[in-house]
Structure formats: structure tokens, C-alpha cells
C-alpha positions as a printed NumPy array, in Angstrom:
array([[-13.648,   7.79 ,  -5.654],
       [ -9.88 ,   7.43 ,  -5.434],
       [ -8.557,   5.466,  -2.451],
       [ -4.957,   5.455,  -1.248],
       [ -2.817,   2.913,   0.606],
       [  0.792,   3.023,   1.713],
       [  2.458,  -0.386,   1.779],
       [  5.591,  -0.776,   3.876],
       [  7.882,  -3.489,   5.088],
       [ 11.386,  -4.843,   5.212],
       [ 13.211,  -4.562,   1.893],
       [ 12.849,  -8.22 ,   0.903],
       [ 10.889, -10.457,  -1.428],
       [  7.891, -10.456,   0.939],
       [  7.504,  -6.717,   0.361],
       [  7.721,  -7.223,  -3.404],
       [  5.007,  -9.88 ,  -3.16 ],
       [  2.835,  -7.471,  -1.114],
       [  3.107,  -4.814,  -3.84 ],
       [  2.562,  -7.383,  -6.612],
       [ -0.577,  -8.673,  -4.861],
       [ -1.946,  -5.136,  -4.607],
       [ -1.273,  -4.58 ,  -8.319],
       [ -3.048,  -7.847,  -9.17 ],
       [ -6.088,  -6.583,  -7.195],
       [ -6.367,  -3.438,  -9.307],
       [ -4.227,  -1.028,  -7.301],
       [ -1.847,   1.222,  -9.26 ],
       [  1.563,   2.507,  -8.214],
       [  1.525,   6.106,  -7.016],
       [  4.892,   7.839,  -7.026],
       [  8.279,   6.296,  -6.422],
       [  9.147,   3.76 ,  -3.729],
       [ 10.845,   5.041,  -0.583],
       [ 13.675,   3.489,   1.406],
       [ 14.924,   4.137,   4.92 ],
       [ 17.37 ,   2.487,   7.258],
       [ 15.832,   1.183,  10.496],
       [ 18.583,   1.643,  13.076],
       [ 16.777,  -0.516,  15.643],
       [ 16.491,  -3.601,  13.447],
       [ 19.577,  -2.662,  11.384],
       [ 17.626,  -3.373,   8.187],
       [ 16.415,  -1.389,   5.208],
       [ 12.68 ,  -0.715,   5.066],
       [ 10.756,   0.329,   2.008],
       [  7.369,   1.716,   1.147],
       [  5.192,   2.209,  -1.894],
       [  1.996,   4.199,  -2.251],
       [ -0.789,   2.678,  -4.339],
       [ -4.184,   4.008,  -5.414],
       [ -7.347,   2.544,  -6.868],
       [-10.495,   4.058,  -8.317],
       [-13.692,   2.605,  -6.837],
       [-17.352,   3.42 ,  -7.345],
       [-18.582,   6.566,  -5.648],
       [-19.73 ,   5.853,  -2.11 ],
       [-19.524,   7.474,   1.296],
       [-16.067,   7.253,   2.855],
       [-16.07 ,   5.094,   5.992],
       [-12.86 ,   5.311,   8.082],
       [-13.8  ,   2.055,   9.82 ],
       [-13.902,   0.137,   6.539],
       [-10.733,  -1.632,   5.355],
       [ -9.472,  -0.082,   2.147],
       [ -9.209,  -3.493,   0.498],
       [-12.99 ,  -3.885,   1.052],
       [-13.901,  -0.913,  -1.163]])
């Protein structure tokens, strides 16, 4: 089963660490990163989709994706 997560945050080193941690846990980058200006906080925000293949099992929307 393929599971999908979208990581987002302020465009800073903390976001890079979040993506790096996901990669170290077996997630793979999916597509290109995205960037958008947040007019309220006056900061750039970024996002990156990641996917991971896990053993076949019933999908449970109440289960955290990192627990698959």
C-alpha cells in the first residue's frame, strides 16, 4: 500500500529537518517542493509531498500515517 503525507512549514532549517527526518524513516520525495508567501505572517511557507510503501493492510483514517 502506498501512503502519502504533505509536510509544510515556514521556509527555514526546521522545515528542512522535518523533510530529512521523513526521508530517514523511509519516506520518499513525491514531486517538487512548493512555496507560497503567507501575507499574515509575512513569511515564506513551503511544502513537500512524501510517500512510502507499507505492507498491505486495511486503511484506517484514525491511524497516524507515521504508524503504518
